[in-house]
XYZ file of C-alpha atoms in Angstrom:
508
model
C 29.008 -7.437 71.376
C 30.560 -9.679 68.579
C 29.361 -9.208 65.094
C 28.155 -13.016 65.260
C 25.784 -12.139 68.145
C 24.388 -9.046 66.354
C 23.749 -11.010 63.403
C 22.068 -13.960 65.304
C 19.825 -11.535 67.411
C 18.684 -9.607 64.251
C 17.897 -12.635 62.470
C 15.736 -14.179 65.438
C 13.800 -10.679 65.494
C 13.065 -10.902 61.742
C 12.051 -14.540 61.921
C 9.729 -14.090 64.718
C 8.002 -11.021 63.464
C 7.673 -12.295 59.680
C 6.862 -15.844 59.971
C 4.834 -16.804 63.231
C 1.265 -16.271 62.158
C -0.278 -19.099 64.319
C 1.628 -20.588 67.044
C 2.647 -24.433 66.660
C 2.415 -26.701 69.540
C 5.538 -26.273 71.547
C 6.478 -24.309 68.516
C 9.656 -22.763 67.135
C 10.381 -21.149 63.789
C 13.413 -22.363 61.971
C 14.804 -21.677 58.634
C 15.697 -24.237 56.077
C 17.825 -21.953 53.900
C 21.565 -21.420 54.094
C 22.743 -17.943 54.009
C 23.364 -15.061 56.568
C 22.884 -11.217 56.288
C 24.902 -9.381 53.879
C 27.395 -7.065 55.788
C 27.199 -3.663 54.000
C 25.549 -2.389 50.936
C 25.708 -4.487 47.716
C 26.677 -2.467 44.561
C 23.879 -3.837 42.325
C 24.678 -1.133 39.528
C 28.134 -2.712 39.111
C 26.854 -6.234 38.279
C 24.610 -4.928 35.587
C 25.844 -4.800 31.930
C 25.879 -1.767 29.955
C 23.032 -3.025 27.782
C 20.740 -3.478 30.853
C 19.088 -0.565 32.610
C 16.778 -2.361 34.928
C 16.249 -5.969 36.011
C 12.444 -4.946 36.558
C 11.220 -6.887 33.523
C 13.050 -10.035 34.429
C 11.507 -9.839 38.039
C 8.011 -9.136 36.766
C 8.207 -12.229 34.696
C 9.838 -14.605 37.036
C 8.613 -13.535 40.417
C 5.159 -14.761 40.205
C 6.472 -18.304 39.639
C 8.576 -18.158 42.988
C 7.028 -19.639 46.070
C 7.682 -20.072 49.671
C 7.894 -23.527 51.093
C 6.890 -24.195 54.944
C 7.598 -27.370 56.105
C 6.406 -28.854 59.451
C 9.096 -30.947 61.054
C 9.951 -32.561 64.416
C 13.304 -31.294 65.311
C 15.737 -32.224 67.940
C 16.688 -29.678 70.607
C 19.895 -27.898 70.609
C 21.241 -24.938 72.969
C 20.440 -21.472 71.462
C 24.106 -20.830 71.156
C 24.278 -23.511 68.366
C 22.090 -21.626 65.988
C 25.186 -21.158 63.789
C 28.742 -22.402 64.175
C 30.796 -19.764 65.237
C 34.347 -19.034 64.064
C 36.256 -21.189 66.532
C 39.625 -20.892 64.948
C 39.197 -23.812 62.530
C 40.642 -23.559 59.008
C 38.245 -23.027 56.194
C 38.683 -26.453 54.989
C 37.660 -27.691 58.403
C 34.647 -25.512 58.872
C 33.120 -26.054 55.491
C 31.819 -29.678 56.243
C 30.285 -28.411 59.346
C 28.184 -25.966 57.530
C 27.246 -28.604 54.794
C 26.482 -31.248 57.642
C 23.339 -29.380 58.818
C 22.765 -27.087 55.753
C 23.057 -23.971 58.255
C 19.671 -24.743 59.637
C 19.268 -22.904 63.000
C 18.365 -25.135 65.930
C 15.433 -24.102 68.104
C 15.637 -23.694 71.702
C 15.446 -26.684 73.985
C 11.791 -27.530 74.903
C 10.717 -28.609 78.311
C 11.448 -32.299 78.981
C 9.023 -34.605 77.432
C 7.272 -31.942 75.266
C 6.735 -32.398 71.571
C 8.707 -29.991 69.461
C 7.339 -28.778 66.157
C 8.932 -26.153 63.828
C 8.253 -24.357 60.702
C 11.242 -24.768 58.182
C 11.153 -22.138 55.564
C 12.556 -22.345 52.210
C 11.755 -21.329 48.551
C 10.955 -23.094 45.400
C 9.968 -22.281 41.858
C 7.062 -23.596 39.475
C 8.239 -25.328 36.392
C 4.939 -26.641 35.111
C 1.574 -24.974 35.106
C -0.020 -27.900 36.596
C 1.738 -27.059 39.878
C 5.138 -29.024 39.645
C 7.569 -27.105 41.987
C 11.394 -27.639 42.372
C 13.306 -26.871 45.745
C 16.098 -28.314 47.730
C 15.817 -31.674 49.470
C 17.015 -30.176 52.805
C 14.343 -27.699 52.798
C 11.568 -30.514 53.028
C 13.775 -33.127 54.749
C 11.931 -34.892 57.602
C 8.705 -32.752 57.053
C 5.400 -34.463 58.295
C 3.437 -31.663 56.249
C 4.458 -29.096 53.473
C 2.669 -25.929 52.687
C 3.430 -23.799 49.630
C 2.531 -20.057 49.497
C 2.276 -18.523 46.080
C 3.481 -15.155 45.151
C -0.099 -13.713 45.359
C -0.387 -15.071 48.985
C -2.263 -18.229 48.300
C -1.458 -21.015 50.539
C -1.779 -24.644 49.289
C -0.982 -27.993 50.741
C 1.775 -29.684 48.890
C 2.557 -33.297 48.202
C 6.106 -34.682 47.870
C 6.422 -35.919 44.358
C 10.252 -37.207 44.887
C 13.335 -36.263 46.494
C 17.162 -37.204 46.362
C 19.543 -36.426 49.172
C 22.669 -36.821 47.225
C 21.732 -34.245 44.821
C 19.767 -32.108 47.261
C 16.973 -31.807 44.973
C 13.174 -32.288 45.705
C 9.842 -32.063 43.645
C 6.635 -31.023 45.091
C 3.121 -30.579 43.580
C 0.151 -28.346 44.381
C -3.552 -28.146 43.191
C -4.471 -24.752 42.544
C -7.462 -25.348 40.356
C -5.960 -23.113 37.689
C -2.878 -22.706 35.525
C 0.009 -21.580 37.368
C 2.828 -19.182 36.190
C 6.112 -20.931 35.461
C 9.719 -20.245 34.726
C 11.804 -22.004 32.131
C 15.149 -23.877 32.513
C 18.150 -22.138 31.216
C 21.714 -23.352 30.119
C 24.063 -23.296 32.947
C 26.817 -24.619 30.647
C 26.752 -21.260 28.942
C 27.517 -19.321 32.147
C 30.993 -17.585 32.447
C 32.704 -16.146 35.457
C 31.566 -12.477 35.412
C 28.081 -13.227 33.935
C 25.248 -11.113 35.774
C 22.657 -13.156 37.546
C 19.663 -12.697 39.997
C 18.749 -14.768 43.066
C 14.939 -14.812 43.889
C 13.475 -16.258 47.107
C 11.982 -15.498 50.309
C 14.580 -14.571 52.987
C 13.705 -14.655 56.605
C 10.095 -15.187 55.615
C 9.522 -11.369 54.955
C 8.418 -11.878 51.358
C 9.920 -12.643 47.974
C 13.250 -10.787 47.436
C 15.499 -10.216 44.518
C 19.181 -9.747 44.815
C 21.836 -9.307 42.096
C 25.427 -10.242 41.537
C 27.707 -12.157 39.119
C 28.942 -15.728 38.701
C 32.218 -15.796 40.832
C 33.544 -19.415 39.666
C 32.105 -22.785 38.079
C 32.788 -26.292 39.090
C 33.147 -25.914 42.847
C 33.573 -29.166 44.547
C 32.710 -28.783 48.193
C 33.022 -32.528 49.043
C 29.249 -32.842 50.047
C 28.406 -35.638 47.590
C 28.787 -37.176 44.099
C 27.058 -34.257 42.208
C 29.497 -31.455 43.607
C 29.570 -28.950 40.681
C 28.394 -25.855 42.172
C 28.259 -22.345 40.685
C 29.763 -19.954 43.176
C 28.013 -16.533 43.077
C 28.290 -13.308 45.116
C 24.593 -12.206 44.968
C 23.433 -12.275 48.672
C 21.221 -15.420 49.630
C 19.819 -15.641 52.955
C 17.917 -17.879 55.248
C 14.832 -18.872 53.250
C 16.438 -18.550 49.844
C 17.449 -22.226 49.606
C 15.596 -23.903 46.723
C 14.899 -20.516 45.038
C 15.891 -19.885 41.342
C 19.087 -18.339 40.196
C 18.188 -16.659 36.865
C 20.165 -15.036 34.034
C 19.348 -11.823 32.049
C 17.041 -13.428 29.971
C 15.015 -14.760 33.050
C 15.750 -18.433 32.585
C 16.748 -20.676 35.524
C 20.470 -21.341 35.475
C 20.864 -22.485 39.090
C 19.060 -23.547 42.351
C 20.486 -21.291 45.298
C 21.463 -23.955 47.819
C 24.168 -22.919 50.260
C 26.675 -20.052 51.475
C 30.130 -20.480 53.072
C 30.259 -18.415 56.290
C 33.611 -18.406 58.241
C 32.073 -16.335 61.137
C 28.412 -16.642 60.906
C 27.918 -13.568 58.531
C 27.764 -13.505 54.863
C 31.138 -12.835 53.008
C 29.590 -12.983 49.479
C 30.296 -16.739 48.721
C 27.199 -18.298 47.597
C 26.585 -21.788 45.859
C 23.926 -22.974 43.512
C 23.293 -26.110 41.803
C 23.671 -25.775 37.882
C 20.465 -26.138 36.039
C 21.742 -28.511 33.504
C 22.401 -30.967 36.356
C 19.232 -30.213 38.177
C 16.911 -30.510 35.296
C 17.966 -34.050 34.414
C 17.503 -35.235 38.056
C 14.183 -33.333 38.416
C 12.975 -35.207 35.275
C 13.895 -38.564 36.901
C 12.093 -37.645 40.100
C 8.941 -36.627 38.345
C 8.909 -40.008 36.460
C 9.947 -42.340 39.330
C 9.734 -40.359 42.488
C 13.167 -41.401 43.489
C 16.736 -42.056 42.147
C 18.866 -45.188 42.787
C 22.342 -44.124 42.178
C 24.962 -46.380 40.990
C 28.050 -47.344 42.984
C 31.286 -49.330 42.732
C 32.020 -49.823 46.346
C 35.386 -48.155 46.601
C 37.154 -45.264 48.218
C 39.274 -43.215 45.949
C 41.939 -40.509 46.320
C 43.374 -37.853 43.648
C 46.741 -38.439 42.095
C 49.499 -36.250 43.118
C 52.942 -35.630 41.539
C 54.568 -37.904 43.945
C 51.834 -40.580 43.835
C 52.175 -40.708 39.989
C 55.971 -41.113 40.288
C 55.648 -43.796 42.883
C 53.087 -45.692 40.583
C 54.853 -45.077 37.420
C 52.170 -42.929 35.947
C 53.195 -40.682 32.934
C 50.919 -37.859 34.340
C 49.189 -37.203 37.621
C 45.671 -38.225 36.490
C 43.211 -40.681 37.494
C 41.435 -41.881 40.525
C 43.642 -44.067 42.982
C 41.705 -46.852 44.680
C 42.373 -46.701 48.384
C 39.943 -49.317 49.468
C 37.955 -52.003 47.906
C 34.590 -52.866 49.742
C 34.242 -56.687 50.526
C 31.627 -58.044 48.266
C 31.333 -54.802 46.379
C 30.860 -54.642 42.550
C 34.385 -53.329 42.422
C 35.646 -56.574 44.197
C 33.625 -58.728 41.913
C 35.005 -56.993 38.916
C 38.554 -57.634 40.129
C 39.571 -54.011 41.016
C 42.383 -53.921 43.514
C 43.626 -51.567 46.021
C 46.417 -49.566 44.334
C 44.895 -49.542 40.918
C 44.480 -46.100 39.177
C 41.043 -45.944 37.266
C 41.802 -43.951 34.072
C 38.712 -44.590 32.135
C 35.136 -45.554 32.696
C 32.318 -46.122 30.128
C 34.187 -44.589 27.469
C 35.090 -41.458 29.442
C 38.800 -40.488 30.528
C 38.986 -40.218 34.282
C 41.244 -37.483 35.385
C 40.188 -37.037 38.893
C 37.911 -39.002 41.414
C 35.031 -36.456 41.053
C 34.622 -37.232 37.538
C 34.391 -41.070 38.172
C 32.098 -40.501 41.177
C 29.717 -38.593 39.085
C 29.769 -40.962 36.127
C 29.057 -43.961 38.442
C 26.272 -42.222 40.439
C 24.477 -41.255 37.086
C 24.143 -44.832 36.125
C 21.371 -47.362 37.177
C 22.261 -50.427 39.122
C 22.784 -53.430 37.044
C 24.366 -51.447 34.142
C 27.577 -53.266 32.962
C 30.346 -50.942 31.865
C 34.194 -51.259 30.958
C 36.747 -49.434 32.903
C 40.473 -48.907 32.457
C 42.855 -49.254 35.359
C 46.680 -48.678 35.504
C 48.224 -51.550 37.385
C 51.986 -52.509 37.639
C 53.029 -50.207 34.872
C 50.460 -51.097 32.305
C 46.733 -50.668 31.448
C 44.248 -53.456 32.379
C 40.565 -53.419 30.854
C 37.906 -54.773 33.411
C 34.252 -55.223 33.128
C 32.061 -54.159 35.992
C 28.303 -54.430 36.828
C 27.373 -51.244 38.700
C 25.651 -51.899 42.037
C 22.918 -50.194 44.036
C 23.035 -48.039 46.920
C 22.910 -50.892 49.534
C 23.541 -49.842 53.103
C 26.122 -52.617 53.390
C 28.476 -51.146 50.668
C 30.041 -47.719 50.639
C 29.145 -45.496 47.783
C 31.898 -44.123 45.597
C 33.635 -41.570 47.677
C 36.529 -39.120 46.968
C 39.025 -39.174 49.840
C 40.712 -35.822 50.229
C 44.133 -37.169 50.599
C 45.856 -34.787 48.081
C 48.115 -33.215 50.833
C 51.793 -33.727 49.804
C 54.181 -35.632 51.858
C 57.848 -34.894 52.189
C 59.977 -37.429 54.287
C 63.513 -38.578 54.160
C 65.204 -42.048 54.005
C 66.199 -44.248 55.599
C 63.751 -43.505 58.652
C 61.231 -41.425 56.780
C 60.957 -39.567 60.171
C 58.942 -42.461 61.612
C 59.427 -45.139 64.479
C 57.462 -48.118 63.714
C 56.354 -50.987 65.989
C 54.379 -54.243 65.527
C 50.524 -54.725 66.070
C 50.611 -57.087 69.334
C 47.520 -57.884 71.114
C 47.873 -55.083 73.601
C 48.012 -52.388 70.929
C 45.148 -54.000 69.041
C 42.977 -53.952 72.170
C 43.988 -50.363 72.994
C 43.420 -48.955 69.446
C 40.553 -51.333 68.589
C 42.223 -52.801 65.590
C 40.568 -55.792 64.020
C 42.415 -59.103 63.992
C 42.233 -59.188 60.127
C 44.309 -55.887 59.899
C 48.046 -56.381 59.688
C 50.948 -53.992 59.324
C 53.408 -51.865 61.111
C 52.010 -49.196 63.552
C 53.560 -45.657 63.564
C 54.912 -45.288 67.188
C 56.612 -42.084 66.584
C 57.040 -39.091 64.262
C 60.295 -37.120 64.305
C 59.325 -33.496 64.526
C 62.637 -32.566 62.766
C 61.780 -34.760 59.730
C 59.401 -33.844 56.910
C 56.918 -36.695 57.874
C 55.997 -34.430 60.945
C 54.239 -32.144 58.510
C 53.113 -34.847 56.105
C 49.950 -35.576 57.891
C 51.132 -39.056 59.193
C 50.055 -39.598 62.718
C 50.755 -41.601 65.740
C 48.593 -44.645 65.488
C 48.505 -44.922 61.761
C 49.095 -48.354 60.480
C 51.283 -49.004 57.491
C 49.462 -51.736 55.507
C 51.538 -52.008 52.354
C 54.947 -50.632 50.900
C 54.844 -50.260 47.087
C 51.771 -52.178 46.986
C 53.316 -55.245 48.779
C 51.537 -56.158 52.027
C 53.629 -56.039 55.273
C 52.884 -57.825 58.358
C 55.207 -56.506 60.866
C 57.524 -53.474 61.535
C 60.544 -55.488 60.476
C 58.835 -56.277 57.079
C 57.878 -52.623 56.506
C 61.257 -51.376 57.390
C 62.891 -53.879 54.876
C 60.433 -53.087 52.290
C 61.322 -49.330 52.474
C 64.994 -50.114 52.425
C 64.498 -52.180 49.285
C 62.447 -49.630 47.608
C 65.307 -47.210 47.653
C 67.168 -49.310 45.130
C 64.470 -48.922 42.571
C 64.588 -46.226 39.885
C 61.523 -44.520 41.491
C 61.937 -41.711 43.550
C 59.149 -42.376 45.982
C 57.987 -45.118 48.306
C 54.292 -45.740 48.189
C 52.760 -46.468 51.596
C 49.228 -47.575 52.305
C 48.075 -46.039 55.496
C 45.121 -47.193 57.490
C 43.582 -44.768 59.904
C 40.470 -45.759 61.524
C 38.086 -47.029 58.889
C 39.851 -45.166 56.107
C 42.740 -46.245 53.915
C 44.884 -43.650 52.020
C 47.993 -43.895 49.728
C 50.794 -41.646 50.510
C 53.803 -41.420 48.229
C 56.987 -40.456 50.240
C 59.938 -38.988 48.193
C 63.304 -40.140 49.348
C 65.366 -37.531 50.844
C 68.923 -37.173 51.525
C 68.642 -38.131 55.255
């Protein structure tokens, strides 16, 4: 039996024995948390500083303010073998979005055809106000038709949803207990360093409030799950049901919200993620006041600047956010932002990478006018933009993970190009307004074969000059070699996405 299967069965036994008190109609128990069982004993003592002999005083102070959250949800059916994605041979970068796609929520067994399926989704939360304000993850209560909160003393209370925000994965609940409730205080996550000890508190598997210890492994982790990706990485074991629970420091203050783990094989490998408190408390305050958050957007797709891209664009340093696409009718389009611009400044802030811009824009309210700086044709241009709202018709600011380096050689670059005739357009479903040269072949003996350029890609422009045909693309590439630059800048369209690739000239 594989380790994955053992863990999965063990998990199912724990959930069944600990959580099902009263059966639901066509019921199932499913957990809204993220982690899996910790393989092997965890050396708590090694995480404890010399000045601390026990975490018991911290636990005694904070544990009464930690709650269990039970959401009644209607869920789609899925085969039992899809409880957790198994290790299917994918790379870590390919597996990570799969885990963040469903937050690791195990799916219940397929019900009889036509039956209504309800499930209890379990998570954790913590009380920040004595009148019953509770913070948790949005994915813990997402889609819930009813929410129940169980206090540390066992008291069960119905909860109302005050507000939630999917992009930051935060939600605020409120309960009426008829008395003042114990609380925990926000701490300063900016003061955390890699190596600092922390405690994770929550209700894993529904067995009761549990405390685990570890250290901050890293800061500023970007997992490509949204504009607010700035996770704390921790090695304290967090398990199914810990999602939404507090991560506290040695003073007992909340420095993070336990949200996710990375698991390559269905078991814990000691890589957990928490939302920093300094980010969370600002969003929570807005949710308490307004119930929701309307994030700002520009309506562009971006990619990071590599050394090759900087060379092709004439940038002195590989910094900024390269605009790979501007949405039609978007705020960016109205401001005059163009595909190929490099945004280097926004609202007085220096932009060194797409994540910085994505976060800065998302924090603004729609209608806010700001100035941004772009690098265009070798000089800096100042533009004024009115930040838009999150309309469905316009894509939110997104960071396209297109930093993979490309190495190709001139004159062919290892590519065979063809025209986009009607037959090709119909076969590849290419809209009539898209023009360029289609990649019909990639020479396996040329570096382009390992660059990520694929059959069916469309070269839309060469050095920011649009091309209509394969002949124009070839001529533009040939002309580019006569410039002082060491790379040719290609704008590639693949499906609905556009990406710039700087291809250095080789010796052929």
